[in-house]
Coordinates of C-alpha atoms and ligand atoms in Angstrom, one line a residue:
M295 CA 47.7 21.1 -15.3
F296 CA 48.7 22.8 -12.5
T297 CA 48.0 20.8 -8.9
R298 CA 47.9 21.6 -5.5
R299 CA 50.4 18.4 -5.8
L300 CA 52.6 20.1 -7.9
F301 CA 51.7 23.3 -6.4
M302 CA 54.0 22.1 -2.8
A303 CA 56.1 20.3 -4.7
G304 CA 57.2 23.3 -6.4
A305 CA 56.7 24.9 -3.0
T306 CA 59.3 22.4 -1.4
A307 CA 62.1 22.5 -4.2
G308 CA 61.7 26.2 -3.7
L309 CA 62.8 25.8 -0.2
I310 CA 66.6 25.3 -0.2
G311 CA 68.8 29.0 0.2
A312 CA 65.6 30.5 -0.6
P313 CA 65.7 33.2 1.9
A314 CA 62.0 33.3 4.1
I315 CA 60.2 36.0 2.2
I316 CA 60.2 33.1 -0.6
R317 CA 58.9 30.2 1.2
A318 CA 56.9 32.2 3.6
R319 CA 54.4 33.1 -0.1
T320 CA 54.7 28.8 -0.8
L321 CA 54.2 27.3 1.8
W322 CA 50.2 27.8 1.6
R323 CA 47.8 27.5 -0.9
D324 CA 45.2 30.1 0.8
Y325 CA 44.3 33.2 2.8
P326 CA 46.3 31.0 6.7
F327 CA 44.2 33.9 9.2
S328 CA 41.0 32.2 7.6
L329 CA 38.8 32.0 10.8
G330 CA 39.7 36.2 11.8
V331 CA 41.3 37.2 15.0
A332 CA 39.5 37.2 18.2
S333 CA 40.7 39.4 21.8
G334 CA 38.7 38.6 25.3
D335 CA 38.8 38.1 28.6
P336 CA 40.8 41.4 29.5
S337 CA 41.8 42.4 32.3
S338 CA 43.4 46.1 33.7
D339 CA 46.3 45.3 31.8
G340 CA 46.1 43.1 29.1
F341 CA 43.4 40.8 27.1
V342 CA 44.6 37.7 25.5
I343 CA 44.3 37.9 21.2
W344 CA 44.0 34.7 19.2
T345 CA 44.6 33.7 15.5
R346 CA 44.1 30.0 14.2
I347 CA 46.3 29.3 11.0
A348 CA 44.5 27.7 8.8
P349 CA 44.9 28.1 4.7
E350 CA 42.4 24.8 3.8
P351 CA 40.1 25.7 7.4
M352 CA 37.4 22.6 6.2
E353 CA 40.4 20.3 5.8
R354 CA 42.6 18.0 7.9
H355 CA 44.7 20.1 10.3
G356 CA 43.7 23.1 8.6
G357 CA 45.4 22.5 5.1
L358 CA 48.8 22.6 7.1
G359 CA 51.3 19.9 8.2
L360 CA 51.8 17.9 11.7
G361 CA 54.4 20.9 12.3
P362 CA 54.6 24.1 15.0
T363 CA 53.4 27.1 12.7
H364 CA 55.0 30.3 14.5
V365 CA 53.0 33.7 14.5
D366 CA 54.6 36.1 15.3
W367 CA 52.0 39.5 16.5
E368 CA 52.1 42.9 17.2
V369 CA 50.3 44.9 19.3
A370 CA 49.5 49.2 19.1
S371 CA 48.5 52.0 20.4
D372 CA 47.2 53.3 17.6
G373 CA 45.0 51.7 14.6
G374 CA 47.5 52.5 12.2
F375 CA 50.5 50.7 14.5
R376 CA 52.6 53.4 14.2
N377 CA 53.3 53.0 17.7
I378 CA 53.8 49.4 18.2
V379 CA 54.0 48.7 21.9
Q380 CA 54.6 44.7 22.5
H381 CA 55.1 42.2 20.0
G382 CA 56.5 37.9 20.1
T383 CA 56.1 35.2 18.5
A384 CA 54.0 32.1 18.9
I385 CA 53.8 28.8 18.6
A386 CA 50.5 27.0 16.4
R387 CA 50.9 23.8 17.8
P388 CA 49.0 21.1 16.2
E389 CA 47.8 19.8 18.9
L390 CA 45.2 22.8 19.4
G391 CA 44.6 23.2 16.2
H392 CA 47.5 25.4 15.0
S393 CA 45.5 28.5 17.9
V394 CA 47.5 30.1 19.1
H395 CA 46.2 32.2 22.7
V396 CA 48.5 35.0 23.7
E397 CA 47.9 36.2 27.0
I398 CA 49.4 39.9 26.8
S399 CA 50.5 42.3 29.4
G400 CA 52.4 45.1 31.6
L401 CA 49.8 47.0 28.9
L402 CA 48.4 50.5 30.8
P403 CA 44.1 51.1 31.8
D404 CA 41.3 52.0 30.6
R405 CA 42.0 52.2 26.9
P406 CA 41.8 50.9 23.9
Y407 CA 44.5 48.7 21.5
H408 CA 44.8 47.7 18.2
Y409 CA 46.5 43.7 17.1
R410 CA 47.5 41.9 14.4
F411 CA 49.5 38.6 13.9
T412 CA 52.1 38.0 10.6
A413 CA 52.5 34.2 9.9
D414 CA 55.6 33.8 6.7
G415 CA 54.6 36.9 5.3
E416 CA 50.8 37.0 5.3
Q417 CA 48.3 39.8 8.0
S418 CA 45.7 39.0 10.2
L419 CA 42.9 42.1 9.7
R420 CA 43.4 43.5 12.6
G421 CA 41.5 43.9 16.0
S422 CA 41.0 46.3 19.3
A423 CA 40.4 45.6 22.6
R424 CA 39.8 47.7 25.9
T425 CA 42.3 47.5 28.3
L426 CA 39.6 47.5 32.5
P427 CA 39.7 50.7 34.6
A428 CA 43.0 49.7 36.9
V429 CA 40.9 47.6 40.1
N430 CA 40.8 50.6 42.6
A431 CA 39.8 52.8 40.1
S432 CA 36.6 54.4 40.0
P433 CA 34.6 54.8 36.6
T434 CA 31.8 57.1 36.1
S435 CA 29.8 53.9 33.2
V436 CA 30.2 51.2 32.0
K437 CA 28.8 50.1 27.8
F438 CA 29.3 46.4 27.0
G439 CA 27.6 44.0 25.0
V440 CA 26.0 40.4 25.5
A441 CA 25.4 38.5 22.9
G442 CA 25.3 34.3 22.1
C443 CA 23.3 31.2 20.7
Q444 CA 24.4 30.7 16.6
N445 CA 22.9 29.0 15.1
Y446 CA 24.7 28.6 11.8
E447 CA 22.0 27.4 10.0
A448 CA 18.6 28.7 11.1
G449 CA 20.1 32.3 10.1
F450 CA 22.6 33.7 9.4
Y451 CA 24.4 36.5 11.8
G452 CA 23.9 40.0 10.3
A453 CA 23.0 40.7 14.1
Y454 CA 26.7 40.4 14.7
R455 CA 28.0 42.9 12.1
H456 CA 25.6 45.1 14.4
L457 CA 27.2 44.2 16.9
A458 CA 30.3 44.9 15.8
A459 CA 29.8 48.7 15.2
E460 CA 28.3 49.8 18.5
D461 CA 30.6 52.1 19.8
D462 CA 33.2 51.9 22.9
L463 CA 32.2 48.3 23.7
A464 CA 34.4 47.4 27.1
F465 CA 33.3 43.6 26.1
V466 CA 30.5 41.5 24.6
Y467 CA 29.8 38.9 27.1
H468 CA 28.6 35.4 25.8
Y469 CA 26.8 33.2 27.2
G470 CA 27.4 30.6 24.7
D471 CA 25.6 28.7 22.3
F472 CA 28.7 29.0 19.9
I473 CA 28.4 26.1 17.6
Y474 CA 25.2 23.4 17.1
E475 CA 26.2 19.5 17.7
Y476 CA 23.3 18.3 15.4
R477 CA 21.8 19.2 11.6
A478 CA 18.6 19.2 11.0
D479 CA 16.0 19.6 8.0
F480 CA 14.0 22.1 9.1
Y481 CA 13.6 24.7 11.7
F482 CA 10.2 25.8 13.8
A483 CA 9.5 29.2 14.4
G484 CA 5.5 30.1 15.3
G485 CA 5.5 26.9 15.1
L486 CA 5.2 26.9 11.1
P487 CA 9.0 25.1 9.7
F488 CA 11.1 26.1 7.6
R489 CA 14.6 25.7 6.0
P490 CA 18.2 26.1 7.8
V491 CA 19.4 28.7 5.5
R492 CA 22.9 27.3 5.3
Q493 CA 24.1 23.8 6.4
H494 CA 26.2 22.5 9.1
A495 CA 29.0 20.4 7.6
Y496 CA 28.1 17.5 9.9
R497 CA 25.2 15.6 10.8
N498 CA 25.6 14.7 14.1
L499 CA 29.1 16.1 16.2
I500 CA 31.2 13.1 17.8
S501 CA 35.2 13.7 17.7
L502 CA 38.0 16.6 18.4
D503 CA 37.6 17.0 14.7
D504 CA 33.8 17.7 14.1
Y505 CA 33.4 20.0 16.5
R506 CA 36.9 21.3 15.3
L507 CA 35.3 21.6 12.1
A508 CA 32.2 22.7 12.9
Y509 CA 33.9 26.3 14.6
T510 CA 36.1 26.3 12.0
Q511 CA 32.5 26.3 9.8
S512 CA 31.1 29.0 11.5
L513 CA 34.3 31.2 12.4
M514 CA 34.1 31.3 8.0
D515 CA 31.5 33.7 8.8
I516 CA 32.4 37.2 8.5
D517 CA 30.2 39.4 10.6
L518 CA 30.7 37.1 13.5
Q519 CA 34.6 38.1 12.9
A520 CA 34.1 41.3 12.3
A521 CA 32.3 41.6 15.9
R522 CA 35.1 38.9 17.5
G523 CA 38.0 41.3 16.5
A524 CA 35.9 44.2 17.3
H525 CA 35.4 44.2 20.5
A526 CA 36.9 41.6 23.5
F527 CA 34.9 38.9 24.0
L528 CA 34.6 37.0 27.4
S529 CA 33.7 33.7 26.7
S530 CA 31.7 30.9 28.1
I531 CA 29.7 27.7 27.3
D532 CA 26.1 26.5 26.7
D533 CA 24.3 23.7 26.1
H534 CA 24.7 22.5 22.6
E535 CA 29.0 23.5 22.7
V536 CA 28.9 20.3 23.4
V537 CA 25.0 18.1 23.5
N538 CA 21.9 19.9 24.4
D539 CA 21.0 20.1 27.2
W540 CA 23.9 18.6 29.0
V541 CA 24.7 18.7 32.5
S542 CA 27.3 17.1 34.4
N543 CA 28.1 17.2 38.3
V544 CA 31.8 16.6 39.5
D545 CA 31.3 13.7 41.5
N546 CA 28.5 11.9 38.8
W547 CA 29.5 13.7 35.7
A548 CA 27.2 12.4 33.3
L549 CA 23.4 12.5 34.3
G550 CA 21.5 13.4 32.1
I551 CA 21.7 12.6 28.5
P552 CA 18.4 12.3 28.1
G553 CA 17.2 11.7 31.2
D554 CA 16.7 7.5 31.4
N555 CA 17.0 7.4 27.9
P556 CA 19.0 3.1 27.7
E557 CA 21.1 4.2 25.1
A558 CA 22.5 7.3 26.4
P559 CA 26.1 7.0 26.9
S560 CA 27.9 6.0 30.0
A561 CA 29.0 9.1 31.9
E562 CA 32.6 7.7 31.1
I563 CA 32.2 7.8 27.7
F564 CA 30.0 11.1 28.0
M565 CA 33.6 12.4 29.5
L566 CA 35.2 11.1 26.3
R567 CA 32.4 13.3 24.1
K568 CA 32.3 16.1 26.0
A569 CA 36.7 16.4 26.9
A570 CA 36.8 17.1 23.0
A571 CA 34.3 19.3 22.9
M572 CA 35.8 21.4 25.4
Q573 CA 39.0 20.7 23.6
A574 CA 37.8 22.1 20.3
W575 CA 35.9 24.9 21.8
Y576 CA 39.2 26.3 24.0
E577 CA 41.0 26.4 20.7
H578 CA 39.0 28.8 18.7
M579 CA 38.0 30.6 21.9
P580 CA 39.8 33.6 22.9
V581 CA 39.9 32.6 26.4
R582 CA 43.5 31.5 29.0
A583 CA 45.5 29.2 29.3
S584 CA 43.8 28.2 32.4
M585 CA 40.8 27.4 30.6
L586 CA 42.9 25.1 28.8
P587 CA 40.6 21.0 29.4
R588 CA 42.3 19.4 32.1
N589 CA 40.2 15.7 32.1
G590 CA 37.9 16.7 30.5
M591 CA 36.7 20.0 32.9
V592 CA 37.0 23.6 32.2
A593 CA 37.6 26.0 34.8
L594 CA 34.8 28.8 32.8
N595 CA 33.7 30.9 36.2
R596 CA 36.0 33.8 36.6
E597 CA 35.1 37.5 37.6
L598 CA 35.7 40.4 36.1
R599 CA 35.9 44.4 37.8
Y600 CA 35.1 47.1 36.3
G601 CA 36.9 49.1 39.0
N602 CA 34.9 49.4 41.8
L603 CA 31.5 50.3 39.1
L604 CA 30.7 46.6 38.3
S605 CA 31.9 43.2 40.0
M606 CA 30.6 41.3 37.2
Q607 CA 30.3 37.0 38.5
L608 CA 31.0 34.9 35.1
L609 CA 28.9 31.6 36.5
D610 CA 29.0 27.8 35.2
T611 CA 25.3 26.4 35.3
R612 CA 26.6 23.3 33.5
Q613 CA 29.6 22.1 34.8
Y614 CA 28.5 21.1 38.1
R615 CA 24.8 20.8 38.2
D616 CA 22.2 17.8 38.8
D617 CA 20.7 15.8 36.9
Q618 CA 17.1 17.9 35.3
P619 CA 14.4 16.6 37.5
C620 CA 11.3 15.4 36.0
G621 CA 13.3 13.7 33.2
D622 CA 13.7 17.3 31.9
G623 CA 11.7 19.4 29.2
F624 CA 8.6 21.2 29.7
K625 CA 6.4 19.9 32.5
P626 CA 4.9 20.6 35.3
A627 CA 6.7 20.4 38.6
C628 CA 7.4 17.1 40.3
P629 CA 8.5 16.7 43.8
D630 CA 12.5 16.2 43.2
V631 CA 12.2 20.1 41.9
F632 CA 12.3 21.0 45.9
A633 CA 15.3 18.7 46.8
R634 CA 16.6 20.8 49.6
N635 CA 20.2 18.8 48.2
A636 CA 19.6 19.5 44.8
S637 CA 22.6 21.6 42.8
V638 CA 23.2 24.4 40.1
L639 CA 26.1 25.5 40.4
G640 CA 28.0 22.9 43.0
R641 CA 29.1 24.1 46.6
A642 CA 33.3 24.7 45.3
Q643 CA 31.9 27.6 42.9
E644 CA 29.1 28.4 45.6
N645 CA 31.8 29.8 47.9
W646 CA 33.8 30.9 45.0
L647 CA 30.6 33.2 45.2
D648 CA 30.0 34.6 48.3
A649 CA 33.8 35.3 48.8
N650 CA 33.8 37.5 45.4
L651 CA 30.6 39.1 46.2
R652 CA 32.4 40.4 49.6
T653 CA 34.5 43.2 47.9
P654 CA 32.5 45.9 47.0
A655 CA 31.4 46.8 43.9
A656 CA 28.4 49.4 42.9
W657 CA 26.7 47.2 41.0
Y658 CA 27.2 43.3 40.4
A659 CA 25.9 41.4 38.5
M660 CA 25.5 37.4 37.2
A661 CA 26.8 36.7 34.0
Q662 CA 25.7 33.6 33.2
Q663 CA 22.6 30.6 31.0
V664 CA 20.0 29.6 32.2
T665 CA 16.5 32.1 33.4
M666 CA 16.5 31.9 37.6
M667 CA 12.7 33.7 36.8
S668 CA 10.5 30.7 38.3
L669 CA 8.3 31.3 34.8
D670 CA 5.3 29.7 34.0
R671 CA 5.0 28.4 30.8
R672 CA 1.7 28.5 29.3
R673 CA 0.2 30.4 26.7
R674 CA -3.2 28.6 26.5
A675 CA -5.1 29.8 29.5
E676 CA -6.8 26.2 29.6
E677 CA -3.7 24.7 30.2
P678 CA -4.6 23.1 34.1
A679 CA -0.9 23.7 35.8
K680 CA 2.2 25.6 36.1
I681 CA 4.2 24.5 33.4
L682 CA 7.9 24.8 34.3
N683 CA 11.0 25.2 31.9
L684 CA 13.0 21.5 33.5
D685 CA 16.5 22.8 32.2
S686 CA 16.3 26.3 34.1
W687 CA 17.0 27.6 37.3
A688 CA 12.6 26.6 38.0
A689 CA 13.8 23.4 38.4
Y690 CA 16.2 23.7 41.2
E691 CA 14.6 25.8 44.1
A692 CA 16.7 24.9 47.2
P693 CA 19.3 26.2 45.5
R694 CA 17.4 29.2 43.1
E695 CA 16.5 30.6 46.7
R696 CA 19.7 30.0 48.1
M697 CA 21.0 32.1 45.4
L698 CA 17.3 35.4 44.7
A699 CA 18.9 35.4 49.2
R700 CA 22.4 35.9 48.0
I701 CA 20.9 38.8 45.6
G702 CA 18.4 40.5 47.6
N703 CA 22.0 40.8 49.9
L704 CA 23.1 43.0 47.5
R705 CA 22.5 46.7 46.8
N706 CA 22.4 46.3 42.9
C707 CA 22.2 42.9 41.3
V708 CA 21.0 41.7 38.0
V709 CA 21.4 38.6 36.4
L710 CA 22.1 38.2 32.9
T711 CA 21.1 35.0 30.7
G712 CA 21.1 33.5 27.4
D713 CA 19.5 30.0 26.4
E714 CA 15.7 31.3 25.7
H715 CA 16.3 32.3 22.2
Q716 CA 13.4 35.7 23.1
N717 CA 13.9 38.5 25.1
F718 CA 12.7 38.9 29.1
A719 CA 12.8 41.6 31.0
G720 CA 11.5 40.9 34.5
D721 CA 12.1 40.8 38.4
L722 CA 13.6 37.6 40.7
V723 CA 10.3 37.5 43.8
L724 CA 11.8 35.9 46.9
N725 CA 9.3 35.3 49.4
D726 CA 6.6 37.9 47.4
R727 CA 10.0 40.1 47.7
V728 CA 11.6 41.2 44.6
V729 CA 15.5 41.1 45.5
G730 CA 16.5 41.7 41.5
S731 CA 16.1 41.9 38.1
E732 CA 17.2 39.7 34.8
F733 CA 17.5 40.1 31.2
V734 CA 17.6 37.9 29.7
A735 CA 18.8 38.0 26.4
T736 CA 17.2 36.8 22.8
S737 CA 20.1 34.7 19.8
I738 CA 21.6 35.9 17.6
S739 CA 20.4 33.8 15.2
S740 CA 18.9 30.5 17.1
G741 CA 14.6 30.3 16.0
G742 CA 15.4 32.7 12.9
D743 CA 13.4 35.0 12.0
G744 CA 11.3 35.7 14.7
S745 CA 8.5 38.1 15.9
D746 CA 8.0 40.9 18.0
L747 CA 5.0 38.7 20.4
R748 CA 5.4 34.0 19.7
P749 CA 1.9 32.8 20.0
G750 CA 0.6 33.1 23.3
S751 CA 2.1 35.5 24.9
Q752 CA -0.3 37.6 25.8
Q753 CA -1.2 35.0 27.9
F754 CA 2.4 34.8 29.5
L755 CA 2.5 37.8 29.9
A756 CA -0.1 37.1 32.5
F757 CA 0.6 34.4 34.1
N758 CA 4.1 35.9 34.6
P759 CA 3.7 39.2 35.9
E760 CA 7.2 39.8 37.3
V761 CA 7.8 39.8 33.5
K762 CA 8.0 43.0 31.9
F763 CA 8.5 42.5 28.6
C764 CA 9.3 39.5 26.4
N765 CA 10.1 39.7 22.6
D766 CA 10.7 36.9 19.9
Q767 CA 13.4 38.4 17.6
R768 CA 16.9 37.9 17.4
G769 CA 19.3 40.6 18.2
Y770 CA 21.7 41.0 21.8
L771 CA 22.4 43.6 24.8
V772 CA 23.6 46.7 25.2
C773 CA 24.1 47.5 28.8
E774 CA 24.9 51.1 30.0
V775 CA 25.2 51.2 33.5
N776 CA 26.5 53.9 35.7
R777 CA 26.3 55.1 39.6
D778 CA 22.9 55.9 39.2
V779 CA 21.1 53.5 37.0
W780 CA 21.8 50.5 35.1
R781 CA 20.4 50.3 32.1
T782 CA 19.5 47.4 29.0
H783 CA 18.5 47.8 25.6
Y784 CA 17.5 45.7 23.3
M785 CA 19.0 45.7 20.6
V786 CA 16.7 43.1 17.6
V787 CA 17.3 43.3 13.6
D788 CA 14.1 42.8 11.8
K789 CA 15.3 38.8 9.5
V790 CA 18.3 36.4 9.4
T791 CA 17.2 34.5 6.7
T792 CA 18.7 36.6 4.4
P793 CA 22.6 38.3 4.7
T794 CA 22.0 41.7 6.0
N795 CA 19.5 43.4 7.9
I796 CA 17.9 46.1 10.0
L797 CA 19.2 46.9 13.7
S798 CA 16.5 48.2 15.5
R799 CA 16.3 49.1 19.8
R800 CA 13.7 47.6 20.4
A801 CA 13.1 48.7 24.4
T802 CA 15.5 49.4 26.8
A803 CA 14.5 48.5 30.7
E804 CA 15.9 50.4 33.4
V805 CA 17.2 49.3 37.2
A806 CA 18.2 51.9 39.4
S807 CA 20.7 52.1 42.0
G808 CA 19.5 51.1 45.8
Q809 CA 15.9 50.9 44.2
V810 CA 14.9 46.4 43.4
G811 CA 12.9 46.1 40.0
L812 CA 13.2 47.7 37.5
R813 CA 10.5 49.3 34.4
M814 CA 10.7 49.5 31.4
A815 CA 12.3 53.4 30.0
Ligands
LIG976 FE1 20.6 27.9 22.2

């Protein structure tokens, strides 16, 4: 019988005196680029290209030994790789799950490039990415995607196949929930239970290997690979990369898991879990080495400037936030919602943000995780008091007002948000004045098929006149921005319980330059 052990023994014997190409063909049992390729964090002269060598992806160390592995990479100006403009060799290290993150620089601004990897004779799929315009350029328009919340069990990733096929996206902002840290026996949609369409390998994630395997399992999905290969991603995190609703403050880590539960781990224990989660995140994201976790922290907040057209601030609303007040959940406000010293971003990130906003741009965007509108979550008229989502900016009124004042001082500013697993388009209101608009993106799969409106949505809209549009289908956003108008297209799929689905443009929201408030097109 031809066993793997015999195969490997033969391969080792064949190494002696064999030319490299022979060694290559016998080193791995299966295709080493099983998790695809990706690019991310574009600049005007480059981007990061990523892959991970994992011939047996769900096995220990991806089916590799513990030694480093050499991976060749090429960047070309054409999809046929006739004009290779840069190439090199990276080392895939076992300490980082045999991932490689190559920071390409020295490319020309504002044009498409293509990349691929080779390892011991095996070649990866080809990926593509665009460089950004020069920092001092005056581009007339930009088009980009917004996506996230991709519970592997709750639905297939067909929406990603459509996102991959979107033309001319400069990049995709991923707001987080790339993985979910638990396995569920059932989910709910429209108040009714439904079975997972596929199952997570593990029930709960604790260790580095657990988190690694969650990313591995998700990344084996070819639709996700297609999207990551087609566009450069700006990768962020929300809660489920670590654990549901976690927050931590730089001065008082791990305040919230969850609430006052006496069985919650201590801050020190939580930081071990968070460090494992952050390392696994880094290993699987096309991000720069500056985002390598240090002491469990990742420097996630960063800026993307698209010439002088768009200044996008990628915010981190998890690592520096105070514990959710009032015990978290969906509840009426308690006095702690109005605590003057509460923090969402932390002082250092707020100062960093203020400095960035001093550089002129036609549009500013706050790309972040949790909803900034203070929405009343009641879905029945007879409920007596306003109900807040306490894991959103609405539960942190002082920092929320600071942020809204900041937005109100900018000529054109929109907020891009995830987390809700539903689409919202609404205005940000400070002291009865509209100061900006918020586009909340639904999920790729979390929440299952959904439907156009959740039960009680008409009541929800009546309680929240600043919300102009809501929808409970899966999908992603496409934003088209020019000097005159910001357009956000709400792209939805008809279902996620089947591997393929039908895409439609459910709605478009517009903000005109120089005017506050959105209108539905
Ligand atoms: Fe989510």
